[in-house]
Coordinates of C-alpha atoms in Angstrom, one line a residue:
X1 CA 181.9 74.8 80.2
X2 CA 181.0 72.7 77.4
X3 CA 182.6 71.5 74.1
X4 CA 180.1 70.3 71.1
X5 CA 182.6 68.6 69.0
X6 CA 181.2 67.9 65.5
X7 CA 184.2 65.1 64.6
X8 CA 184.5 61.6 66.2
X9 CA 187.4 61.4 68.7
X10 CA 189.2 59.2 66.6
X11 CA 189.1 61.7 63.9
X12 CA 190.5 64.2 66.2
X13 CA 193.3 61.6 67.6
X14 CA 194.1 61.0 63.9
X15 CA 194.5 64.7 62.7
X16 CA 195.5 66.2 66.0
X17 CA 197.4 63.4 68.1
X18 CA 195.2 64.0 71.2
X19 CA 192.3 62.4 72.6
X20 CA 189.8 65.1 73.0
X21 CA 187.7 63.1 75.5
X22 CA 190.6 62.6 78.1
X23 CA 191.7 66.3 77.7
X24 CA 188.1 67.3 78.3
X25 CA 187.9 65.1 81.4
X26 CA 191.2 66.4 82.5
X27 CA 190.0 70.5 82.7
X28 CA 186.4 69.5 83.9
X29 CA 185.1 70.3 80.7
X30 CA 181.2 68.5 79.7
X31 CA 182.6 67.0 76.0
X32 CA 179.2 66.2 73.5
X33 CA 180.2 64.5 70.7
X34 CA 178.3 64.8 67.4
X35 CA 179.6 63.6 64.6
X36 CA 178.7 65.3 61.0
X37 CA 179.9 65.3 57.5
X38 CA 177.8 66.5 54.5
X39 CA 176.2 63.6 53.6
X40 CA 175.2 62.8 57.5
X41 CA 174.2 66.2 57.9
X42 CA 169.8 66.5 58.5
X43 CA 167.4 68.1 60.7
X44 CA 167.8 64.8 63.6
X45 CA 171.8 66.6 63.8
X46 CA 169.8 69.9 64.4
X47 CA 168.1 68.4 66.8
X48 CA 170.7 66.5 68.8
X49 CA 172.9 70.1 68.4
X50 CA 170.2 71.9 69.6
X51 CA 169.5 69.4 72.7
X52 CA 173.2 69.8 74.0
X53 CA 173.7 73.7 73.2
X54 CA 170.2 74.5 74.7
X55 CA 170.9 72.3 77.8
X56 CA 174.3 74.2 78.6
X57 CA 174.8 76.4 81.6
X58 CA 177.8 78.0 80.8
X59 CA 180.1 79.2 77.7
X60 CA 179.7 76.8 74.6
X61 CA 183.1 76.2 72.5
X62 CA 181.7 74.5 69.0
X63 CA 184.5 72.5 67.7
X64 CA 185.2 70.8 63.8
X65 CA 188.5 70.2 61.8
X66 CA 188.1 74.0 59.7
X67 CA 184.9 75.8 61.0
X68 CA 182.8 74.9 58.0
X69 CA 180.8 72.4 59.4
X70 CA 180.6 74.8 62.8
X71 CA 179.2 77.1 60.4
X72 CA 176.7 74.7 58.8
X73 CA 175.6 73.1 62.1
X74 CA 175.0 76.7 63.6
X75 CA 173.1 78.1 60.7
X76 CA 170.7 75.2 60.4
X77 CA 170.0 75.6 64.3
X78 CA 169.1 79.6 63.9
X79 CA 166.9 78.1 61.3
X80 CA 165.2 75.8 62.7
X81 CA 165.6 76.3 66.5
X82 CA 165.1 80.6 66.4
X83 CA 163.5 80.9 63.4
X84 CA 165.9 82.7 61.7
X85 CA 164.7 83.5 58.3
X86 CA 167.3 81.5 56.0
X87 CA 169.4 83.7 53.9
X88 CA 169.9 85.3 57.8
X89 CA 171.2 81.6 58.8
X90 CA 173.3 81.1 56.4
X91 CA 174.6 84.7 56.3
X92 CA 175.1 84.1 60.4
X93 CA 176.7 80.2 59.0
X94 CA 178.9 81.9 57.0
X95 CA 180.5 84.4 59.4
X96 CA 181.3 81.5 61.6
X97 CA 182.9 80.0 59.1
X98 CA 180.7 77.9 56.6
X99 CA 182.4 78.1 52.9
X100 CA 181.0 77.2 49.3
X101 CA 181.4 73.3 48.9
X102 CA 180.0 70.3 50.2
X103 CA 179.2 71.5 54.2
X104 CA 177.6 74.6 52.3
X105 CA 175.4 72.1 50.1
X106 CA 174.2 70.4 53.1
X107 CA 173.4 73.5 54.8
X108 CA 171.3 74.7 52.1
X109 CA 169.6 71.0 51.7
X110 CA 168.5 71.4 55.3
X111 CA 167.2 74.2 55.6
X112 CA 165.5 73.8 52.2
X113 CA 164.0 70.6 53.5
X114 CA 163.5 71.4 57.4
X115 CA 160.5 72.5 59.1
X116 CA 161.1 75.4 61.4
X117 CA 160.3 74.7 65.2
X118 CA 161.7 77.6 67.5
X119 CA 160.1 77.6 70.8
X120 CA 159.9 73.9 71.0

């Protein structure tokens, strides 16, 4: 079981009043933290996304504050990870929760700007 948070603990503390890395550690859950807001947001955090998701063995929660950046994160990996043509990505992005606005931006930026590379 593994958790792919996309906000820093100590956002998570702040907004939610728990410590997401000593809950994970608590129900033997693998916690990989990548931080990402829209301005952070490039094809290296497709790549380090793609790294822990890929290397999981078992169900994959994806975690954020609203599901937008979820949304953008996972439709700039079918982009560049499966080759998913782009309006499919962001189609996909969008049903998992990416809305118009800045997350949606950066979505389109990367994928715009990114090199597919499924298979490697």
């Amino acid at each position: 079981k593994t958790v792919i948070s996309l906000k820093a603990p100590e956002q998570v503390l702040d907004a939610r009043g728990y410590d997401p890395r000593t809950v994970a550690r608590q129900l033997g859950i693998d916690l990989v933290v990548i931080p990402v807001s829209a301005d952070s947001y490039d094809a290296a955090t497709v790549e380090r996304f793609a790294r822990a998701f890929d290397a999981s063995t078992g169900p994959v929660l994806i975690h954020c504050g609203s599901s937008s950046t979820v949304g953008c994160v996972w439709s700039g990996y079918l982009f560049v990870k499966r080759g998913m043509p782009a309006a499919e990505a962001l189609e996909r992005g969008a049903a998992a929760g990416l809305r118009e606005g800045p997350m949606s931006d950066a979505a389109e930026r990367v994928i715009r700007t990114a090199k597919p590379n499924a298979g490697q």
